[in-house]
Tab-separated table of C-alpha atoms in Angstrom:
chain	number	residue	atom	x	y	z
A	1	MET	CA	0.000	0.000	0.000
A	2	LYS	CA	1.317	3.406	-0.980
A	3	ARG	CA	1.913	5.944	1.817
A	4	GLN	CA	-0.224	9.089	1.635
A	5	TRP	CA	1.632	12.408	1.741
A	6	LEU	CA	0.258	15.001	4.180
A	7	PRO	CA	0.655	18.741	3.756
A	8	PRO	CA	2.789	20.362	6.532
A	9	LYS	CA	-0.219	21.960	8.238
A	10	CYS	CA	-2.046	18.622	8.345
A	11	ALA	CA	1.032	16.891	9.733
A	12	GLN	CA	1.338	19.507	12.483
A	13	LEU	CA	-2.347	19.086	13.291
A	14	MET	CA	-1.917	15.318	13.563
A	15	ILE	CA	1.021	15.758	15.967
A	16	GLN	CA	-1.062	18.099	18.121
A	17	LEU	CA	-3.937	15.592	18.169
A	18	VAL	CA	-1.606	12.787	19.231
A	19	LYS	CA	-0.198	14.953	22.044
A	20	LEU	CA	-3.715	15.851	23.153
A	21	ALA	CA	-4.756	12.197	23.124
A	22	ASN	CA	-1.749	11.248	25.234
A	23	LYS	CA	-2.568	14.019	27.694
A	24	GLU	CA	-6.177	12.854	27.923
A	25	ARG	CA	-5.026	9.283	28.486
A	26	MET	CA	-2.792	10.394	31.360
A	27	ASN	CA	-5.641	12.413	32.854
A	28	MET	CA	-7.974	9.429	32.564
A	29	THR	CA	-5.396	7.193	34.258
A	30	ALA	CA	-5.232	9.653	37.141
A	31	VAL	CA	-9.032	9.705	37.393
A	32	LEU	CA	-9.310	5.919	37.360
A	33	THR	CA	-6.502	5.360	39.867
A	34	PRO	CA	-8.045	4.760	43.317
A	35	PRO	CA	-7.309	7.656	45.677
A	36	ALA	CA	-5.912	5.203	48.219
A	37	ALA	CA	-3.118	4.309	45.796
A	38	LYS	CA	-1.790	7.854	46.007
A	39	THR	CA	-1.780	8.078	49.769
A	40	ARG	CA	-1.602	4.605	51.284
A	41	GLY	CA	1.896	3.260	51.896
A	42	GLY	CA	0.705	-0.315	51.606
A	43	ALA	CA	-0.654	0.030	48.067
A	44	THR	CA	-0.516	-3.186	46.064
A	45	GLY	CA	1.081	-3.520	42.646
A	46	LEU	CA	-2.144	-2.884	40.745
A	47	GLU	CA	-2.860	0.237	42.776
A	48	ALA	CA	0.650	1.547	42.234
A	49	LEU	CA	0.768	0.806	38.490
A	50	GLU	CA	2.487	3.572	36.535
A	51	MET	CA	2.819	3.943	32.779
A	52	GLY	CA	6.461	3.948	31.740
A	53	ALA	CA	7.752	2.831	35.142
A	54	ALA	CA	11.184	1.227	35.356
A	55	ARG	CA	11.582	-2.534	35.296
A	56	ILE	CA	11.133	-4.373	38.575
A	57	ARG	CA	14.330	-5.201	40.459
A	58	VAL	CA	14.729	-7.985	42.992
A	59	ASP	CA	15.402	-5.433	45.719
A	60	ASP	CA	12.032	-3.801	44.992
A	61	LYS	CA	10.195	-6.868	46.276
A	62	LYS	CA	8.948	-7.446	49.827
A	63	ILE	CA	6.568	-9.910	51.456
A	64	ILE	CA	4.265	-7.177	52.798
A	65	ASN	CA	3.775	-3.454	52.141
A	66	CYS	CA	5.440	-3.601	48.731
A	67	ARG	CA	4.631	-1.071	45.998
A	68	ALA	CA	6.322	-3.038	43.212
A	69	ASP	CA	4.086	-4.199	40.344
A	70	LEU	CA	2.490	-7.482	41.422
A	71	ASN	CA	1.711	-8.390	37.814
A	72	GLN	CA	5.404	-9.109	37.173
A	73	LEU	CA	6.272	-12.569	38.433
A	74	VAL	CA	9.974	-12.272	37.697
A	75	PRO	CA	12.647	-11.586	38.766
A	76	PHE	CA	12.189	-13.942	41.712
A	77	LYS	CA	13.236	-12.764	45.133
A	78	TYR	CA	11.910	-15.733	47.084
A	79	GLU	CA	12.977	-18.776	45.080
A	80	TRP	CA	11.656	-21.029	47.839
A	81	ALA	CA	8.100	-19.856	47.128
A	82	TRP	CA	8.361	-20.598	43.411
A	83	ASP	CA	10.011	-23.977	44.082
A	84	LYS	CA	7.179	-24.950	46.417
A	85	TYR	CA	4.628	-23.907	43.800
A	86	LEU	CA	6.293	-26.142	41.180
A	87	VAL	CA	6.467	-29.104	43.556
A	88	ALA	CA	2.821	-28.613	44.544
A	89	CYS	CA	1.784	-28.657	40.883
A	90	ALA	CA	3.747	-31.870	40.309
A	91	ASN	CA	2.022	-33.353	43.381
A	92	HIS	CA	-1.427	-33.031	41.801
A	93	TRP	CA	-3.933	-35.755	42.596
A	94	MET	CA	-7.710	-36.232	42.593
A	95	PRO	CA	-9.868	-37.940	45.252
A	96	THR	CA	-11.757	-40.002	42.681
A	97	GLU	CA	-8.521	-41.753	41.669
A	98	ILE	CA	-8.613	-43.692	44.957
A	99	ASN	CA	-10.642	-46.896	45.152
A	100	MET	CA	-13.156	-46.777	47.998
A	101	THR	CA	-14.725	-50.216	47.400
A	102	ALA	CA	-13.113	-51.923	50.397
A	103	ASP	CA	-14.052	-49.022	52.675
A	104	VAL	CA	-17.700	-49.162	51.613
A	105	ALA	CA	-17.880	-52.908	52.299
A	106	LEU	CA	-16.198	-52.520	55.694
A	107	TRP	CA	-18.389	-49.574	56.691
A	108	ARG	CA	-21.584	-51.471	55.790
A	109	SER	CA	-20.464	-54.605	57.605
A	110	ASN	CA	-21.967	-55.136	61.045
A	111	ASP	CA	-18.727	-56.355	62.576
A	112	GLY	CA	-16.100	-54.664	60.400
A	113	LEU	CA	-15.400	-51.737	62.721
A	114	THR	CA	-15.846	-51.196	66.436
A	115	PRO	CA	-18.079	-48.330	67.610
A	116	ASP	CA	-14.952	-46.419	68.684
A	117	GLU	CA	-13.386	-46.825	65.241
A	118	ARG	CA	-16.580	-45.579	63.601
A	119	MET	CA	-16.552	-42.572	65.921
A	120	ILE	CA	-13.000	-41.737	64.824
A	121	ILE	CA	-13.981	-41.759	61.150
A	122	GLU	CA	-17.199	-39.781	61.611
A	123	ARG	CA	-15.837	-37.099	63.917
A	124	ASN	CA	-12.693	-36.525	61.892
A	125	LEU	CA	-14.717	-36.164	58.715
A	126	GLY	CA	-16.936	-33.749	60.650
A	127	PHE	CA	-13.944	-31.597	61.554
A	128	PHE	CA	-11.934	-31.779	58.348
A	129	SER	CA	-14.882	-31.368	55.950
A	130	THR	CA	-15.274	-27.748	57.080
A	131	ALA	CA	-11.762	-27.017	58.403
A	132	ASP	CA	-10.180	-26.846	54.959
A	133	SER	CA	-12.962	-24.528	53.785
A	134	LEU	CA	-12.152	-22.264	56.724
A	135	VAL	CA	-8.478	-22.237	55.724
A	136	ALA	CA	-9.351	-21.570	52.069
A	137	ASN	CA	-11.598	-18.656	53.021
A	138	ASN	CA	-8.812	-17.204	55.146
A	139	LEU	CA	-6.380	-17.448	52.231
A	140	VAL	CA	-8.664	-15.978	49.582
A	141	LEU	CA	-10.532	-13.363	51.602
A	142	ALA	CA	-7.831	-12.271	54.053
A	143	VAL	CA	-4.227	-13.379	53.561
A	144	TYR	CA	-3.862	-13.133	49.772
A	145	ARG	CA	-4.456	-9.409	49.439
A	146	HIS	CA	-1.961	-8.570	52.197
A	147	ILE	CA	0.925	-10.645	50.786
A	148	THR	CA	2.513	-8.278	48.269
A	149	ASN	CA	4.835	-10.654	46.451
A	150	PRO	CA	3.866	-12.397	43.184
A	151	GLU	CA	5.749	-15.674	43.656
A	152	CYS	CA	4.256	-16.058	47.135
A	153	ARG	CA	0.832	-15.247	45.747
A	154	GLN	CA	1.355	-17.876	43.063
A	155	TYR	CA	1.799	-20.501	45.769
A	156	LEU	CA	-1.161	-19.155	47.761
A	157	LEU	CA	-3.390	-19.686	44.729
A	158	ARG	CA	-2.177	-23.270	44.459
A	159	GLN	CA	-2.720	-23.789	48.181
A	160	ALA	CA	-6.262	-22.416	47.959
A	161	PHE	CA	-6.993	-24.920	45.179
A	162	GLU	CA	-5.575	-27.743	47.300
A	163	GLU	CA	-7.780	-26.749	50.232
A	164	ALA	CA	-10.773	-27.035	47.900
A	165	LEU	CA	-9.434	-30.387	46.702
A	166	HIS	CA	-9.242	-31.628	50.293
A	167	THR	CA	-12.844	-30.595	50.937
A	168	HIS	CA	-13.726	-32.515	47.769
A	169	ALA	CA	-11.898	-35.560	49.179
A	170	TYR	CA	-13.846	-35.483	52.439
A	171	GLN	CA	-17.129	-35.080	50.575
A	172	TYR	CA	-16.178	-38.003	48.332
A	173	VAL	CA	-15.507	-40.218	51.369
A	174	ILE	CA	-18.731	-39.132	53.099
A	175	GLU	CA	-20.766	-39.777	49.958
A	176	SER	CA	-19.054	-43.111	49.234
A	177	LEU	CA	-19.767	-44.398	52.736
A	178	GLY	CA	-23.398	-43.282	52.556
A	179	MET	CA	-23.175	-41.027	55.600
A	180	ASP	CA	-25.721	-38.369	56.475
A	181	GLU	CA	-23.975	-35.468	54.720
A	182	GLY	CA	-25.918	-32.740	56.501
A	183	ARG	CA	-25.093	-34.168	59.917
A	184	VAL	CA	-21.383	-34.597	59.177
A	185	PHE	CA	-20.901	-31.184	57.573
A	186	ASN	CA	-22.778	-29.495	60.429
A	187	MET	CA	-20.743	-31.281	63.105
A	188	TYR	CA	-18.435	-28.280	63.549
A	189	ARG	CA	-21.453	-26.430	64.973
A	190	GLU	CA	-22.747	-29.299	67.097
A	191	LEU	CA	-19.819	-31.288	68.487
A	192	PRO	CA	-18.054	-29.174	71.164
A	193	ALA	CA	-14.501	-30.393	70.467
A	194	VAL	CA	-14.902	-29.553	66.778
A	195	ALA	CA	-16.773	-26.299	67.395
A	196	HIS	CA	-14.172	-25.023	69.872
A	197	LYS	CA	-11.355	-25.289	67.326
A	198	ALA	CA	-13.347	-23.450	64.656
A	199	ALA	CA	-14.444	-20.791	67.161
A	200	TRP	CA	-10.823	-20.298	68.241
A	201	ALA	CA	-9.674	-19.733	64.653
A	202	LEU	CA	-12.401	-17.390	63.399
A	203	PRO	CA	-11.295	-14.179	65.190
A	204	PHE	CA	-7.865	-14.428	63.579
A	205	THR	CA	-9.307	-14.212	60.076
A	206	GLU	CA	-12.310	-11.920	60.567
A	207	SER	CA	-10.279	-8.776	61.242
A	208	LEU	CA	-7.989	-9.334	58.250
A	209	GLY	CA	-10.965	-10.045	56.025
A	210	ASP	CA	-12.465	-6.642	56.841
A	211	PRO	CA	-12.222	-4.585	53.602
A	212	SER	CA	-11.173	-1.548	55.635
A	213	PHE	CA	-8.136	-3.355	57.064
A	214	HIS	CA	-4.775	-2.580	55.461
A	215	THR	CA	-1.220	-3.281	56.483
A	216	GLY	CA	1.340	-0.492	56.684
A	217	THR	CA	1.284	0.370	60.373
A	218	PHE	CA	3.047	-1.435	63.205
A	219	GLU	CA	-0.243	-2.630	64.697
A	220	ALA	CA	-1.662	-3.842	61.379
A	221	ASN	CA	1.550	-5.598	60.363
A	222	GLN	CA	1.648	-7.391	63.693
A	223	ARG	CA	-1.975	-8.406	63.306
A	224	LEU	CA	-1.176	-10.006	59.953
A	225	LEU	CA	1.791	-11.860	61.444
A	226	ARG	CA	-0.429	-13.071	64.289
A	227	ASP	CA	-3.012	-14.391	61.811
A	228	LEU	CA	-0.359	-16.239	59.824
A	229	ILE	CA	1.014	-17.902	62.951
A	230	ALA	CA	-2.480	-18.824	64.143
A	231	PHE	CA	-3.459	-20.443	60.853
A	232	TYR	CA	-0.224	-21.973	59.609
A	233	VAL	CA	1.478	-22.917	62.881
A	234	VAL	CA	-1.553	-23.769	65.036
A	235	PHE	CA	-4.537	-24.530	62.797
A	236	GLU	CA	-2.674	-26.438	60.064
A	237	GLY	CA	0.411	-27.293	62.106
A	238	ILE	CA	-1.237	-28.617	65.295
A	239	PHE	CA	-5.016	-28.946	64.882
A	240	PHE	CA	-4.746	-31.458	62.022
A	241	TYR	CA	-2.385	-33.949	63.622
A	242	VAL	CA	-4.644	-35.901	65.967
A	243	GLY	CA	-7.077	-36.642	63.152
A	244	PHE	CA	-4.351	-37.545	60.670
A	245	THR	CA	-2.745	-39.932	63.150
A	246	GLN	CA	-6.029	-41.601	64.089
A	247	VAL	CA	-7.162	-42.262	60.514
A	248	LEU	CA	-3.727	-43.287	59.256
A	249	SER	CA	-3.392	-45.665	62.212
A	250	LEU	CA	-6.529	-47.456	61.034
A	251	GLY	CA	-4.993	-47.697	57.573
A	252	ARG	CA	-1.873	-49.301	59.006
A	253	ARG	CA	-4.140	-52.007	60.446
A	254	ASN	CA	-5.683	-52.525	56.997
A	255	LYS	CA	-8.951	-50.816	57.917
A	256	MET	CA	-10.579	-48.023	55.873
A	257	VAL	CA	-7.579	-48.098	53.547
A	258	GLY	CA	-9.146	-45.852	50.888
A	259	THR	CA	-10.058	-43.190	53.429
A	260	ALA	CA	-6.596	-43.456	54.965
A	261	GLU	CA	-5.013	-43.072	51.546
A	262	GLN	CA	-6.998	-39.880	50.955
A	263	PHE	CA	-5.657	-38.612	54.284
A	264	GLN	CA	-2.119	-39.590	53.337
A	265	TYR	CA	-2.244	-37.446	50.211
A	266	ILE	CA	-3.799	-34.602	52.184
A	267	LEU	CA	-1.088	-34.884	54.834
A	268	ARG	CA	1.560	-34.610	52.122
A	269	ASP	CA	-0.078	-31.396	50.846
A	270	GLU	CA	-0.549	-29.967	54.325
A	271	SER	CA	3.102	-30.502	55.220
A	272	MET	CA	3.988	-28.304	52.247
A	273	HIS	CA	1.450	-25.664	53.325
A	274	LEU	CA	2.982	-25.598	56.781
A	275	ASN	CA	6.529	-25.267	55.457
A	276	PHE	CA	5.486	-22.435	53.140
A	277	GLY	CA	3.714	-20.612	55.966
A	278	ILE	CA	6.745	-20.909	58.227
A	279	ASP	CA	8.975	-19.504	55.472
A	280	VAL	CA	6.604	-16.538	55.018
A	281	ILE	CA	6.452	-15.906	58.768
A	282	ASN	CA	10.227	-15.978	59.101
A	283	GLN	CA	10.689	-13.722	56.062
A	284	ILE	CA	8.289	-11.149	57.525
A	285	LYS	CA	10.323	-11.271	60.743
A	286	ILE	CA	13.556	-10.682	58.811
A	287	GLU	CA	12.142	-7.720	56.896
A	288	ASN	CA	10.261	-6.284	59.895
A	289	PRO	CA	12.276	-7.221	63.023
A	290	GLU	CA	10.453	-4.657	65.149
A	291	LEU	CA	7.318	-6.840	64.982
A	292	TRP	CA	9.005	-9.701	66.839
A	293	SER	CA	8.976	-8.030	70.244
A	294	ALA	CA	9.280	-9.900	73.534
A	295	SER	CA	5.627	-9.267	74.368
A	296	PHE	CA	4.521	-10.491	70.935
A	297	GLN	CA	6.589	-13.656	71.343
A	298	ARG	CA	4.898	-14.335	74.674
A	299	GLU	CA	1.528	-13.882	72.992
A	300	MET	CA	2.478	-16.360	70.249
A	301	ILE	CA	3.587	-18.888	72.845
A	302	ASP	CA	0.191	-18.496	74.513
A	303	ILE	CA	-1.738	-19.218	71.313
A	304	ILE	CA	0.427	-22.272	70.578
A	305	ARG	CA	-0.260	-23.567	74.088
A	306	GLN	CA	-3.975	-22.902	73.564
A	307	GLY	CA	-3.770	-24.939	70.379
A	308	VAL	CA	-2.192	-27.881	72.206
A	309	ASP	CA	-4.916	-27.829	74.884
A	310	LEU	CA	-7.745	-27.628	72.343
A	311	GLU	CA	-6.326	-30.421	70.215
A	312	TYR	CA	-5.789	-32.630	73.259
A	313	GLN	CA	-9.447	-32.158	74.201
A	314	TYR	CA	-10.305	-33.090	70.613
A	315	ALA	CA	-8.274	-36.307	71.045
A	316	ILE	CA	-10.254	-37.156	74.186
A	317	ASP	CA	-13.616	-36.458	72.535
A	318	THR	CA	-12.853	-38.412	69.365
A	319	MET	CA	-11.280	-41.352	71.217
A	320	PRO	CA	-12.599	-41.478	74.812
A	321	ARG	CA	-11.699	-45.146	75.357
A	322	GLY	CA	-8.740	-45.524	73.016
A	323	ILE	CA	-8.238	-48.094	70.284
A	324	LEU	CA	-5.496	-50.592	69.556
A	325	GLY	CA	-2.156	-48.765	69.727
A	326	LEU	CA	-3.646	-45.339	70.508
A	327	ASN	CA	-4.941	-43.506	73.552
A	328	ALA	CA	-5.535	-39.881	74.489
A	329	GLN	CA	-2.494	-39.614	76.776
A	330	MET	CA	-0.202	-40.640	73.912
A	331	PHE	CA	-1.641	-37.724	71.967
A	332	ARG	CA	-0.786	-35.320	74.777
A	333	GLU	CA	2.852	-36.344	74.419
A	334	TYR	CA	2.664	-36.154	70.634
A	335	LEU	CA	1.075	-32.695	70.627
A	336	GLU	CA	3.729	-31.372	72.995
A	337	TYR	CA	6.411	-32.818	70.713
A	338	VAL	CA	4.798	-31.216	67.647
A	339	ALA	CA	4.382	-27.881	69.464
A	340	ASN	CA	8.089	-27.879	70.342
A	341	ARG	CA	8.888	-28.333	66.666
A	342	ARG	CA	6.570	-25.486	65.678
A	343	CYS	CA	8.106	-23.168	68.271
A	344	SER	CA	11.649	-23.848	67.109
A	345	GLN	CA	10.650	-23.433	63.456
A	346	ILE	CA	9.591	-19.822	64.040
A	347	GLY	CA	12.286	-18.909	66.546
A	348	LEU	CA	10.502	-19.462	69.854
A	349	ALA	CA	11.786	-21.455	72.814
A	350	GLU	CA	10.452	-25.005	73.106
A	351	GLN	CA	7.681	-25.114	75.702
A	352	TYR	CA	7.546	-28.798	76.635
A	353	PRO	CA	11.001	-30.055	77.701
A	354	GLY	CA	11.605	-33.735	77.092
A	355	ALA	CA	8.528	-34.340	74.916
A	356	THR	CA	9.109	-37.244	72.527
A	357	ASN	CA	7.306	-38.633	69.498
A	358	PRO	CA	5.217	-41.720	70.372
A	359	PHE	CA	4.296	-42.152	66.698
A	360	PRO	CA	7.589	-42.295	64.759
A	361	TRP	CA	5.767	-43.924	61.869
A	362	MET	CA	4.015	-40.584	61.230
A	363	SER	CA	7.347	-39.049	60.227
A	364	GLU	CA	7.958	-42.017	57.946
A	365	MET	CA	4.523	-41.427	56.429
A	366	ILE	CA	5.341	-37.827	55.573
A	367	ASP	CA	8.794	-38.732	54.266
A	368	LEU	CA	7.431	-41.522	52.054
A	369	LYS	CA	9.084	-41.440	48.629
A	370	LYS	CA	9.313	-44.181	46.023
A	371	GLU	CA	8.262	-47.266	47.983
A	372	LYS	CA	4.758	-48.686	47.845
A	373	ASN	CA	2.515	-47.168	50.472
A	374	PHE	CA	1.501	-49.176	53.512
A	375	PHE	CA	-2.036	-49.653	52.233
A	376	GLU	CA	-0.610	-51.531	49.216
A	377	THR	CA	-3.191	-50.018	46.879
A	378	ARG	CA	-1.157	-47.647	44.740
A	379	VAL	CA	2.171	-45.892	44.602
A	380	THR	CA	1.894	-42.603	46.475
A	381	GLU	CA	5.010	-40.972	45.090
A	382	TYR	CA	4.013	-37.830	43.225
A	383	GLN	CA	5.856	-36.838	40.086
A	384	THR	CA	8.545	-35.178	42.170
A	385	GLY	CA	7.761	-36.794	45.496
A	386	GLY	CA	11.439	-37.276	46.220
A	387	THR	CA	11.931	-33.526	46.439
A	388	LEU	CA	9.534	-33.130	49.351
A	389	SER	CA	11.122	-32.588	52.725
A	390	TRP	CA	9.899	-32.422	56.295
A	391	ASP	CA	11.745	-31.710	59.504
A	392	GLU	CA	9.100	-32.965	61.897
């Protein structure tokens, strides 16, 4: 196509029109930019977006209160977050891949399970079926918008999906066994030991989920750190371990092997969630050392101790008489051992001197790599299962 020649006056007019259009575009950008982005120190990348801004540098990135463009995934500052995201993707599984036939037959059998074993299955499904939804809501509605780093957000999105996947798994088990779904899903509002754990966790997410809440001040930053410790260290790092141990113990005795296998996959995911959360917590401490005051540390020790007490009561309520190889007092020892690990992982002093692990096979379960799983139903190594680590 032949170029059209423009007279000088027309060319000048075109240049003026282009300049005017550019000016209007800049004015429109200013109008559309939320006022908070101009004044709030904790503006997110989208709020702080600027036309023609310089490329993002690694040093521009921070876990919280970062004004760098969150749309730009690279360059990575926190390689550990991206590595965990990749491993989590390679670990993908679906609940419907697991054969539940043997579980259905055992559950329907009159003498297949003792009443205490049935109670363990029912009450743990009652807790976990809503617990992972609570965690997912906290991630999506509260935590995600306050974490101002794209590679960490990438993992949070994967974690939120996995929490939904876990809820799917519990629903699949409940449906397969023909349980009363309404009764099981409502158990967290009816069974005291389940309700108390949910009630304990809710205040930590409600304040962060308030649309008017923003980080950027000492008090707000500390509130976010408190929420992360409550959910990652206590809710996912302590509250899940009695139930996991109980169900997996049944699997080791060749009972409810499909349900136990679902829990084994979920445990593998949850160990990654916990490790990610601990890395985020410690990174916030490094970048904001003033938050980790002596009084705040004492408060965190208190909530960890509260978590141990609540989970021990849950062990009593789900297993009042004990079953073969398990009793409530063993769980007290185990919870104190786990709590010591959680304290040391975030830089707190261990609170229960001399606590030991009465269930060493649980560590073996988490560290499982290429060998056949103990249920002998399928290989549980994920695509990169050998890269998973755990320092329980």
